[in-house]
Tab-separated table of C-alpha atoms in Angstrom:
chain	number	residue	atom	x	y	z
L	1	MET	CA	0.000	0.000	0.000
L	2	ASN	CA	1.497	3.358	-1.040
L	3	LEU	CA	1.303	6.622	0.880
L	4	ARG	CA	-1.679	7.972	-1.066
L	5	GLN	CA	-3.733	4.830	-0.529
L	6	ALA	CA	-2.879	4.795	3.176
L	7	ALA	CA	-3.841	8.447	3.554
L	8	THR	CA	-7.218	8.030	1.836
L	9	LEU	CA	-7.943	4.909	3.894
L	10	CYS	CA	-7.192	6.810	7.110
L	11	VAL	CA	-9.490	9.648	6.035
L	12	ALA	CA	-12.346	7.264	5.206
L	13	LEU	CA	-11.990	5.318	8.456
L	14	SER	CA	-11.766	8.525	10.507
L	15	ILE	CA	-14.989	9.852	8.980
L	16	CYS	CA	-16.748	6.539	9.622
L	17	ALA	CA	-15.513	6.477	13.229
L	18	LEU	CA	-16.868	9.969	13.828
L	19	LEU	CA	-20.219	9.039	12.314
L	20	ILE	CA	-20.582	5.918	14.477
L	21	VAL	CA	-20.488	7.870	17.761
L	22	PRO	CA	-24.143	8.757	18.529
L	23	GLY	CA	-23.293	12.025	20.279
L	24	ASN	CA	-21.545	13.447	17.240
L	25	PHE	CA	-23.485	15.421	14.653
L	26	PRO	CA	-26.799	15.844	16.504
L	27	GLY	CA	-29.788	15.918	14.225
L	28	LEU	CA	-28.253	13.479	11.774
L	29	SER	CA	-30.490	10.447	11.270
L	30	GLY	CA	-29.278	6.866	11.189
L	31	ASP	CA	-29.847	6.546	7.432
L	32	ALA	CA	-27.966	9.784	6.848
L	33	ARG	CA	-25.003	8.538	8.933
L	34	ILE	CA	-24.826	5.314	6.926
L	35	THR	CA	-25.119	7.235	3.661
L	36	LEU	CA	-22.303	9.613	4.561
L	37	ALA	CA	-20.090	6.745	5.687
L	38	VAL	CA	-20.633	4.830	2.455
L	39	PHE	CA	-20.182	8.012	0.450
L	40	ALA	CA	-16.900	8.833	2.238
L	41	ILE	CA	-15.502	5.349	1.644
L	42	ALA	CA	-16.531	5.369	-2.035
L	43	THR	CA	-15.076	8.829	-2.647
L	44	CYS	CA	-11.790	7.978	-0.960
L	45	ALA	CA	-11.617	4.739	-2.955
L	46	TRP	CA	-12.187	6.644	-6.196
L	47	ILE	CA	-9.435	9.092	-5.297
L	48	GLY	CA	-6.771	6.908	-3.772
L	49	THR	CA	-7.071	3.336	-5.063
L	50	PRO	CA	-6.642	1.653	-8.449
L	51	ILE	CA	-9.906	-0.265	-7.984
L	52	ASP	CA	-12.292	0.081	-10.909
L	53	ASP	CA	-14.705	3.012	-10.456
L	54	THR	CA	-17.707	0.895	-11.422
L	55	TYR	CA	-16.825	-1.793	-8.877
L	56	ILE	CA	-16.652	0.836	-6.134
L	57	ALA	CA	-19.974	2.384	-7.164
L	58	LEU	CA	-21.730	-0.987	-7.277
L	59	GLY	CA	-20.334	-1.858	-3.858
L	60	ALA	CA	-21.593	1.449	-2.459
L	61	GLY	CA	-25.033	0.903	-3.967
L	62	LEU	CA	-25.164	-2.610	-2.526
L	63	ALA	CA	-24.142	-1.344	0.927
L	64	LEU	CA	-26.890	1.292	0.879
L	65	THR	CA	-29.435	-1.328	-0.145
L	66	ALA	CA	-28.294	-3.927	2.397
L	67	THR	CA	-28.553	-1.382	5.216
L	68	GLY	CA	-32.045	-0.330	4.157
L	69	VAL	CA	-31.205	3.267	3.178
L	70	ILE	CA	-32.612	2.618	-0.290
L	71	SER	CA	-34.746	-0.245	-1.543
L	72	SER	CA	-33.670	-2.829	-4.078
L	73	ASP	CA	-36.235	-1.379	-6.472
L	74	GLU	CA	-34.508	2.004	-6.241
L	75	LEU	CA	-31.105	0.420	-6.860
L	76	PHE	CA	-32.104	-1.713	-9.826
L	77	GLY	CA	-34.679	0.747	-11.115
L	78	THR	CA	-31.950	3.204	-12.097
L	79	LEU	CA	-30.910	0.820	-14.889
L	80	GLY	CA	-34.356	1.299	-16.397
L	81	ASP	CA	-34.105	5.085	-16.346
L	82	ASP	CA	-34.881	6.591	-19.728
L	83	THR	CA	-31.543	8.433	-19.788
L	84	VAL	CA	-29.707	5.106	-19.589
L	85	TRP	CA	-31.713	3.790	-22.531
L	86	LEU	CA	-31.021	7.022	-24.404
L	87	LEU	CA	-27.289	6.439	-24.039
L	88	ILE	CA	-27.503	2.764	-25.066
L	89	CYS	CA	-29.390	3.600	-28.249
L	90	ALA	CA	-27.098	6.541	-28.990
L	91	PHE	CA	-24.103	4.197	-28.948
L	92	ILE	CA	-25.865	1.872	-31.401
L	93	LEU	CA	-26.468	4.828	-33.706
L	94	ALA	CA	-22.816	5.850	-33.314
L	95	ALA	CA	-21.698	2.345	-34.309
L	96	ALA	CA	-23.807	2.615	-37.458
L	97	VAL	CA	-22.254	5.977	-38.314
L	98	ALA	CA	-18.727	4.671	-37.725
L	99	ARG	CA	-19.312	1.739	-40.104
L	100	THR	CA	-20.262	4.001	-43.034
L	101	GLY	CA	-17.263	6.321	-43.138
L	102	LEU	CA	-19.332	9.493	-42.880
L	103	ALA	CA	-16.763	10.960	-40.504
L	104	GLY	CA	-14.054	10.767	-43.163
L	105	ARG	CA	-16.253	12.482	-45.742
L	106	ALA	CA	-17.106	15.249	-43.300
L	107	ALA	CA	-13.429	15.741	-42.439
L	108	ALA	CA	-12.405	15.917	-46.101
L	109	PHE	CA	-15.190	18.407	-46.812
L	110	LEU	CA	-14.444	20.729	-43.893
L	111	VAL	CA	-10.692	20.557	-43.413
L	112	GLY	CA	-9.986	20.491	-47.136
L	113	GLY	CA	-11.232	24.059	-47.376
L	114	ALA	CA	-8.618	25.447	-44.983
L	115	ARG	CA	-5.945	27.688	-46.482
L	116	THR	CA	-4.462	29.219	-43.325
L	117	VAL	CA	-3.543	27.785	-39.946
L	118	ARG	CA	-6.348	29.688	-38.197
L	119	GLN	CA	-8.914	28.419	-40.719
L	120	LEU	CA	-7.680	24.865	-40.174
L	121	VAL	CA	-7.994	25.240	-36.402
L	122	HIS	CA	-11.515	26.643	-36.425
L	123	LEU	CA	-12.844	24.315	-39.135
L	124	THR	CA	-11.485	21.373	-37.141
L	125	THR	CA	-13.108	22.797	-34.012
L	126	ALA	CA	-16.468	23.163	-35.759
L	127	ALA	CA	-16.285	19.580	-37.018
L	128	LEU	CA	-15.474	18.251	-33.538
L	129	VAL	CA	-18.387	20.169	-31.999
L	130	VAL	CA	-20.763	18.558	-34.503
L	131	THR	CA	-19.587	15.066	-33.511
L	132	ALA	CA	-21.208	15.601	-30.105
L	133	PHE	CA	-24.553	14.924	-31.828
L	134	ALA	CA	-23.406	11.698	-33.477
L	135	VAL	CA	-21.175	9.971	-30.929
L	136	PRO	CA	-21.906	9.843	-27.180
L	137	ALA	CA	-19.104	9.970	-24.625
L	138	THR	CA	-15.857	11.863	-25.099
L	139	SER	CA	-13.695	8.737	-25.377
L	140	GLY	CA	-15.772	7.498	-28.329
L	141	ARG	CA	-15.431	10.826	-30.099
L	142	ALA	CA	-11.680	10.814	-29.501
L	143	ALA	CA	-11.366	7.358	-31.056
L	144	LEU	CA	-13.456	8.451	-34.058
L	145	ALA	CA	-11.336	11.579	-34.564
L	146	MET	CA	-7.957	9.852	-34.296
L	147	PRO	CA	-7.717	8.817	-38.009
L	148	VAL	CA	-8.502	12.398	-39.034
L	149	PHE	CA	-5.755	13.725	-36.765
L	150	LEU	CA	-3.245	11.203	-38.131
L	151	ALA	CA	-4.049	12.317	-41.668
L	152	LEU	CA	-3.530	15.966	-40.726
L	153	ALA	CA	-0.315	15.111	-38.872
L	154	LYS	CA	1.103	13.366	-41.926
L	155	ALA	CA	0.156	16.225	-44.222
L	156	LEU	CA	1.877	18.700	-41.866
L	157	SER	CA	4.816	16.464	-40.950
L	158	ASP	CA	7.312	19.188	-41.910
L	159	ARG	CA	5.740	21.620	-39.420
L	160	LYS	CA	6.130	19.890	-36.059
L	161	LYS	CA	4.674	22.677	-33.914
L	162	LEU	CA	1.436	22.616	-35.893
L	163	VAL	CA	1.154	18.859	-35.359
L	164	VAL	CA	1.648	19.315	-31.601
L	165	MET	CA	-0.941	22.101	-31.638
L	166	LEU	CA	-3.482	19.855	-33.388
L	167	ALA	CA	-2.748	16.989	-30.988
L	168	LEU	CA	-3.694	19.322	-28.148
L	169	LEU	CA	-6.638	20.873	-29.993
L	170	PHE	CA	-8.503	17.608	-30.586
L	171	PRO	CA	-8.938	16.451	-26.943
L	172	THR	CA	-9.431	20.037	-25.731
L	173	VAL	CA	-12.382	20.674	-28.036
L	174	ILE	CA	-13.815	17.180	-27.560
L	175	LEU	CA	-13.969	17.690	-23.797
L	176	LEU	CA	-15.312	21.247	-23.812
L	177	SER	CA	-17.895	20.643	-26.544
L	178	ALA	CA	-19.424	17.662	-24.727
L	179	VAL	CA	-21.733	20.067	-22.889
L	180	ALA	CA	-23.551	20.695	-26.182
L	181	THR	CA	-25.849	17.683	-25.804
L	182	LEU	CA	-27.398	15.547	-23.117
L	183	ILE	CA	-25.606	12.474	-24.480
L	184	GLY	CA	-22.236	14.246	-24.579
L	185	ALA	CA	-21.084	12.698	-21.281
L	186	GLY	CA	-22.395	10.296	-18.692
L	187	ALA	CA	-22.049	13.075	-16.116
L	188	HIS	CA	-24.886	14.930	-17.854
L	189	LEU	CA	-27.271	12.043	-17.328
L	190	ILE	CA	-26.283	11.830	-13.661
L	191	THR	CA	-26.989	15.555	-13.284
L	192	VAL	CA	-30.412	15.197	-14.893
L	193	SER	CA	-31.250	12.274	-12.608
L	194	VAL	CA	-30.139	14.117	-9.454
L	195	LEU	CA	-32.161	17.206	-10.409
L	196	TRP	CA	-35.268	15.087	-10.906
L	197	GLU	CA	-34.862	13.123	-7.679
L	198	ALA	CA	-33.762	15.995	-5.436
L	199	ALA	CA	-35.510	19.036	-6.902
L	200	GLY	CA	-38.300	17.644	-9.079
L	201	GLU	CA	-36.862	19.434	-12.132
L	202	ARG	CA	-36.842	17.572	-15.448
L	203	ILE	CA	-34.383	18.585	-18.184
L	204	GLY	CA	-34.958	17.030	-21.604
L	205	PHE	CA	-32.756	16.810	-24.673
L	206	THR	CA	-34.108	20.050	-26.159
L	207	GLU	CA	-33.709	22.043	-22.946
L	208	TRP	CA	-30.135	20.833	-22.544
L	209	LEU	CA	-29.395	21.636	-26.193
L	210	MET	CA	-30.611	25.225	-25.846
L	211	ILE	CA	-28.526	25.721	-22.717
L	212	GLY	CA	-25.405	23.751	-23.624
L	213	LEU	CA	-24.855	24.272	-27.351
L	214	PRO	CA	-24.106	28.025	-27.205
L	215	LEU	CA	-21.645	27.445	-24.362
L	216	ALA	CA	-20.029	24.555	-26.248
L	217	VAL	CA	-19.556	26.604	-29.428
L	218	VAL	CA	-18.141	29.679	-27.685
L	219	SER	CA	-15.878	27.797	-25.275
L	220	SER	CA	-14.549	25.476	-28.003
L	221	HIS	CA	-13.560	28.273	-30.366
L	222	LEU	CA	-12.040	30.370	-27.578
L	223	ALA	CA	-10.121	27.290	-26.431
L	224	ALA	CA	-8.921	26.797	-30.010
L	225	GLU	CA	-7.387	30.278	-29.908
L	226	VAL	CA	-5.769	29.517	-26.545
L	227	VAL	CA	-4.267	26.286	-27.901
L	228	LEU	CA	-3.073	28.085	-31.027
L	229	PHE	CA	-1.280	30.848	-29.128
L	230	THR	CA	0.206	28.725	-26.338
L	231	THR	CA	1.745	26.098	-28.623
L	232	THR	CA	2.782	28.005	-31.769
L	233	GLY	CA	4.656	31.182	-32.627
L	234	ARG	CA	3.883	33.832	-35.213
L	235	GLU	CA	6.152	32.198	-37.768
L	236	ASP	CA	4.409	28.836	-37.303
L	237	ARG	CA	1.012	30.415	-37.973
L	238	ARG	CA	2.109	32.493	-40.947
L	239	GLY	CA	2.600	29.834	-43.620
L	240	PRO	CA	-0.324	28.495	-45.710
L	241	VAL	CA	-1.746	25.003	-45.346
L	242	HIS	CA	-3.336	22.716	-47.880
L	243	ILE	CA	-4.871	19.390	-46.864
L	244	THR	CA	-6.074	17.212	-49.717
L	245	ALA	CA	-8.776	14.561	-49.716
L	246	GLU	CA	-6.181	12.038	-50.856
L	247	GLN	CA	-4.166	12.593	-47.679
L	248	ILE	CA	-7.231	11.953	-45.515
L	249	GLN	CA	-8.139	8.925	-47.645
L	250	GLU	CA	-4.832	7.242	-46.666
L	251	HIS	CA	-6.149	6.857	-43.113
L	252	SER	CA	-9.699	5.780	-43.993
L	253	ASP	CA	-10.869	2.421	-45.326
L	254	LYS	CA	-14.005	4.084	-46.730
L	255	PRO	CA	-14.185	6.569	-49.633
L	256	VAL	CA	-14.038	10.200	-48.517
L	257	THR	CA	-14.890	11.635	-51.932
L	258	GLY	CA	-17.035	10.640	-54.900
L	259	PRO	CA	-20.638	9.403	-55.042
L	260	TRP	CA	-22.223	8.361	-51.769
L	261	GLU	CA	-22.894	4.695	-51.226
L	262	PRO	CA	-26.520	3.738	-50.407
L	263	ALA	CA	-25.563	2.802	-46.843
L	264	GLU	CA	-23.995	6.224	-46.280
L	265	THR	CA	-27.083	7.999	-47.576
L	266	ARG	CA	-29.425	5.947	-45.391
L	267	CYS	CA	-27.282	6.466	-42.305
L	268	ALA	CA	-26.969	10.218	-42.860
L	269	LEU	CA	-30.732	10.569	-43.327
L	270	LEU	CA	-31.402	8.459	-40.238
L	271	LEU	CA	-29.003	10.473	-38.079
L	272	ALA	CA	-30.428	13.766	-39.336
L	273	THR	CA	-33.966	12.545	-38.621
L	274	VAL	CA	-33.115	11.398	-35.093
L	275	VAL	CA	-31.365	14.677	-34.239
L	276	ALA	CA	-34.255	16.670	-35.711
L	277	LEU	CA	-36.767	14.696	-33.637
L	278	TRP	CA	-34.662	15.187	-30.513
L	279	CYS	CA	-34.553	18.930	-31.109
L	280	SER	CA	-38.297	19.169	-31.821
L	281	GLU	CA	-39.416	17.217	-28.751
L	282	PRO	CA	-41.696	20.061	-27.508
L	283	LEU	CA	-43.702	19.766	-30.744
L	284	HIS	CA	-44.308	16.017	-30.950
L	285	ARG	CA	-43.819	15.058	-27.247
L	286	VAL	CA	-42.061	11.788	-28.073
L	287	PRO	CA	-39.397	11.188	-25.373
L	288	PRO	CA	-35.775	11.321	-26.632
L	289	ALA	CA	-35.130	7.770	-25.414
L	290	VAL	CA	-38.021	6.458	-27.554
L	291	VAL	CA	-36.724	8.386	-30.576
L	292	ALA	CA	-33.250	6.938	-29.978
L	293	LEU	CA	-34.677	3.424	-29.684
L	294	ILE	CA	-36.525	3.805	-32.996
L	295	GLY	CA	-33.323	5.051	-34.599
L	296	ALA	CA	-31.302	2.178	-33.138
L	297	ILE	CA	-33.802	-0.396	-34.415
L	298	VAL	CA	-33.652	1.096	-37.901
L	299	ALA	CA	-29.832	1.391	-37.810
L	300	ALA	CA	-29.508	-2.319	-36.951
L	301	SER	CA	-32.330	-3.604	-39.170
L	302	PRO	CA	-31.451	-6.192	-41.848
L	303	ALA	CA	-32.941	-4.146	-44.702
L	304	LEU	CA	-32.094	-0.536	-43.857
L	305	GLY	CA	-29.343	-0.799	-41.267
L	306	THR	CA	-25.580	-0.500	-41.604
L	307	VAL	CA	-24.509	-2.534	-38.573
L	308	ARG	CA	-25.616	-5.774	-36.939
L	309	LEU	CA	-27.234	-5.354	-33.557
L	310	LYS	CA	-24.860	-7.743	-31.769
L	311	ASP	CA	-21.863	-5.845	-33.195
L	312	ALA	CA	-23.338	-2.487	-32.193
L	313	LEU	CA	-24.052	-3.715	-28.657
L	314	LYS	CA	-20.361	-4.577	-28.269
L	315	THR	CA	-19.560	-0.861	-28.551
L	316	VAL	CA	-21.862	0.089	-25.657
L	317	PRO	CA	-19.792	0.888	-22.530
L	318	TRP	CA	-21.741	-1.319	-20.142
L	319	SER	CA	-19.313	-0.530	-17.339
L	320	LEU	CA	-20.152	3.172	-17.671
L	321	LEU	CA	-23.875	2.450	-17.630
L	322	LEU	CA	-23.580	0.356	-14.468
L	323	PHE	CA	-21.489	3.107	-12.901
L	324	MET	CA	-24.124	5.692	-13.788
L	325	ALA	CA	-26.933	3.546	-12.405
L	326	ALA	CA	-25.109	2.918	-9.124
L	327	THR	CA	-24.159	6.567	-8.648
L	328	MET	CA	-27.745	7.619	-9.412
L	329	ALA	CA	-28.814	5.361	-6.537
L	330	MET	CA	-26.180	7.003	-4.321
L	331	GLY	CA	-27.609	10.383	-5.249
L	332	VAL	CA	-31.090	9.206	-4.277
L	333	ALA	CA	-29.748	8.080	-0.887
L	334	LEU	CA	-28.021	11.422	-0.288
L	335	ALA	CA	-31.208	13.337	-1.044
L	336	ASP	CA	-33.782	11.087	0.663
L	337	SER	CA	-31.796	10.451	3.845
L	338	GLY	CA	-31.207	14.145	4.473
L	339	ALA	CA	-27.418	13.689	4.316
L	340	ALA	CA	-26.915	16.262	1.545
L	341	GLU	CA	-28.947	18.901	3.406
L	342	TYR	CA	-27.002	18.237	6.596
L	343	LEU	CA	-23.636	18.570	4.846
L	344	VAL	CA	-24.469	21.990	3.442
L	345	GLY	CA	-26.348	23.096	6.568
L	346	GLY	CA	-23.217	24.376	8.279
L	347	ILE	CA	-21.975	26.304	5.252
L	348	PRO	CA	-22.793	30.035	5.214
L	349	LEU	CA	-25.211	30.339	2.306
L	350	ASP	CA	-26.194	33.981	2.651
L	351	LEU	CA	-24.173	34.842	-0.441
L	352	PRO	CA	-25.175	36.794	-3.529
L	353	PRO	CA	-26.181	34.356	-6.294
L	354	TRP	CA	-23.224	35.323	-8.475
L	355	LEU	CA	-20.783	34.654	-5.628
L	356	PHE	CA	-22.436	31.317	-4.797
L	357	LEU	CA	-22.132	30.268	-8.450
L	358	THR	CA	-18.531	31.470	-8.530
L	359	VAL	CA	-17.643	29.160	-5.641
L	360	VAL	CA	-19.499	26.225	-7.238
L	361	ILE	CA	-17.776	26.759	-10.592
L	362	ALA	CA	-14.317	27.163	-9.035
L	363	VAL	CA	-14.642	23.951	-7.005
L	364	SER	CA	-16.039	22.033	-9.983
L	365	THR	CA	-13.259	23.278	-12.278
L	366	MET	CA	-10.521	22.128	-9.908
L	367	ALA	CA	-12.191	18.853	-8.905
L	368	HIS	CA	-10.530	16.923	-11.757
L	369	LEU	CA	-7.223	17.164	-9.887
L	370	ILE	CA	-8.715	14.916	-7.185
L	371	LEU	CA	-11.393	12.857	-8.967
L	372	GLN	CA	-10.341	11.883	-12.477
L	373	SER	CA	-13.670	10.366	-13.489
L	374	ARG	CA	-16.037	13.005	-14.835
L	375	SER	CA	-19.063	10.962	-13.818
L	376	ALA	CA	-17.667	10.464	-10.318
L	377	ARG	CA	-17.177	14.220	-9.976
L	378	SER	CA	-20.819	14.851	-10.821
L	379	SER	CA	-21.929	12.049	-8.504
L	380	VAL	CA	-20.106	13.710	-5.608
L	381	LEU	CA	-20.698	17.376	-6.394
L	382	VAL	CA	-24.149	17.707	-7.939
L	383	PRO	CA	-26.227	16.374	-4.983
L	384	LEU	CA	-24.373	18.735	-2.654
L	385	VAL	CA	-24.650	21.659	-5.072
L	386	VAL	CA	-28.399	21.125	-5.479
L	387	ALA	CA	-28.942	20.985	-1.714
L	388	ALA	CA	-26.777	24.079	-1.157
L	389	ALA	CA	-28.534	25.975	-3.957
L	390	VAL	CA	-31.926	25.394	-2.350
L	391	GLY	CA	-30.608	26.714	0.964
L	392	ALA	CA	-28.996	29.731	-0.715
L	393	GLY	CA	-32.076	30.670	-2.685
L	394	VAL	CA	-30.372	29.905	-6.000
L	395	ASN	CA	-32.109	28.014	-8.788
L	396	PRO	CA	-30.832	24.415	-8.365
L	397	VAL	CA	-31.015	23.856	-12.135
L	398	ALA	CA	-28.664	26.772	-12.802
L	399	ALA	CA	-26.276	25.644	-10.062
L	400	ALA	CA	-26.223	22.007	-11.198
L	401	LEU	CA	-25.689	22.927	-14.840
L	402	ALA	CA	-22.907	25.360	-13.936
L	403	SER	CA	-21.172	22.691	-11.854
L	404	THR	CA	-21.483	20.078	-14.606
L	405	ALA	CA	-20.282	22.459	-17.321
L	406	ALA	CA	-17.300	23.592	-15.232
L	407	ALA	CA	-16.403	19.970	-14.439
L	408	GLY	CA	-15.933	19.474	-18.186
L	409	PHE	CA	-12.552	21.149	-17.823
L	410	CYS	CA	-10.065	18.341	-17.182
L	411	HIS	CA	-6.971	19.215	-19.200
L	412	THR	CA	-4.267	19.793	-16.598
L	413	LEU	CA	-2.563	16.391	-16.641
L	414	PRO	CA	-2.268	13.603	-19.242
L	415	ALA	CA	-4.232	11.300	-16.910
L	416	SER	CA	-7.004	13.835	-16.239
L	417	ALA	CA	-9.273	12.505	-19.013
L	418	LYS	CA	-9.255	9.639	-21.510
L	419	PRO	CA	-9.104	11.848	-24.652
L	420	VAL	CA	-6.106	13.714	-23.190
L	421	THR	CA	-4.403	10.400	-22.440
L	422	LEU	CA	-5.188	9.030	-25.914
L	423	PHE	CA	-3.626	11.956	-27.784
L	424	ALA	CA	-0.673	12.298	-25.403
L	425	ASP	CA	1.106	9.176	-26.663
L	426	ILE	CA	0.840	8.438	-30.377
L	427	PRO	CA	3.651	6.252	-31.768
L	428	GLY	CA	5.498	7.905	-34.631
L	429	THR	CA	3.726	11.241	-34.258
L	430	PRO	CA	4.922	14.285	-32.288
L	431	THR	CA	2.504	15.268	-29.574
L	432	TYR	CA	2.293	17.460	-26.485
L	433	THR	CA	4.164	17.159	-23.203
L	434	PRO	CA	2.870	17.642	-19.636
L	435	ARG	CA	4.490	21.079	-19.749
L	436	ASP	CA	2.392	21.993	-22.805
L	437	LEU	CA	-0.743	20.942	-20.918
L	438	LEU	CA	0.148	23.009	-17.869
L	439	ARG	CA	0.924	26.072	-19.960
L	440	MET	CA	-2.403	25.804	-21.777
L	441	SER	CA	-4.370	25.016	-18.616
L	442	ALA	CA	-2.999	28.081	-16.841
L	443	VAL	CA	-4.898	30.173	-19.383
L	444	LEU	CA	-7.786	27.877	-20.220
L	445	ALA	CA	-8.934	27.012	-16.672
L	446	PRO	CA	-9.749	30.578	-15.532
L	447	MET	CA	-11.126	31.444	-18.959
L	448	THR	CA	-13.475	28.442	-18.960
L	449	ALA	CA	-14.637	29.126	-15.402
L	450	ALA	CA	-15.306	32.784	-16.177
L	451	LEU	CA	-17.215	31.830	-19.328
L	452	VAL	CA	-19.445	29.361	-17.456
L	453	LEU	CA	-20.166	32.037	-14.839
L	454	LEU	CA	-21.030	34.543	-17.564
L	455	PHE	CA	-23.453	32.125	-19.177
L	456	ALA	CA	-25.014	31.180	-15.829
L	457	VAL	CA	-25.742	34.769	-14.754
L	458	ALA	CA	-26.305	36.524	-18.106
L	459	VAL	CA	-27.142	34.070	-20.908
L	460	TRP	CA	-29.031	31.159	-19.368
L	461	PRO	CA	-31.670	33.445	-17.753
L	462	LEU	CA	-32.558	34.559	-21.292
L	463	LEU	CA	-33.013	30.879	-22.215
L	464	GLY	CA	-35.375	30.086	-19.347
L	465	VAL	CA	-32.936	29.162	-16.558
L	466	PRO	CA	-32.987	32.058	-14.067
L	467	VAL	CA	-30.373	32.415	-11.349
L	468	ARG	CA	-33.013	32.504	-8.597
């Protein structure tokens, strides 16, 4: 056992020992004590041990069920939540898109039009933002974008600094643009579940899109400028660029130019239809999960589909879904037992709304240095943020969304997020160093936090999410 593991174990055991003594923490119910003890152990295990995050979450959910804090129906019922089904079906749709080669065509169309370095950066950024609608989860988008990056890296092999800049641009934009859609990250679905269970507020795909897409577009393009200026000099940016379709074709096993194949046409029409139905939910009232299920059935159908169902199901991250379900159950326990309210009860909450949101955003932005899992960060933070927001007189929806959006920043270290890890070590291709990440993060972290705060207090109220 190393020093970090020993320290986290001591912290967890100390908290549990304090909670066991009946005289400590008057007013805290038995269920709340058990919940806090389980929560402390799970959080310390996430931080300080190499044990799989999903295993820890399932163990915590089982402990809460065995002690009677939550029922077995509440534990297992989270797997039937419509947001879980939405994510499953979205991954099936993503598998169908990946099979057709549409990503390569889109890359050739967009990036091929770049003539300057800045055009290349912002066209790439725009393309990566769009992928948030086609591929759920940031790691899946990073894997889909890797062949495009390799093609660009080969075409710019004589300009090493530009290759390093692009290696940093891809994961940066993928992570920040995830907030555009409800399916962009598992943390979003946890936030939606906590808001429904703790505050009775339901956020659908359309509501999230209206709130998240503007932030995703602005933050991604500002981040692109930060990456450009922290990794390249004026001379590096001055020369022209020219990326041909042939260069992108070398890294794709599907045609990126020429007439569309029937499968590509069907898949593009299906994806466009599903996204359109998601965005128009207030008009037809069909839940997004049902729309996604219809799309998944069509995408895997023998006549119209482009992927077999059993192959598509292999791409679904079942571990992530189990983690989400277990942490949703933990959130229910925190809210129903009164543990969350007790934790925030001793915090001075008589703050102006803007200052309260500033504290929430700052903590959420820095949380990735302790909890590397984005979903785990939301599982820990959002229930507490919602409870604190109610006590402070702040709209819990605004507070939860601000926390979740700020937690999307996780660029400081190579191990902070899977996309950052993936692009940090590419054999045969120059990429960024930890020093490059720190230099970029020193600018990007405060900028991202300030931007989230600006949206929370000035933009989101115009979109129906007031601060109070």
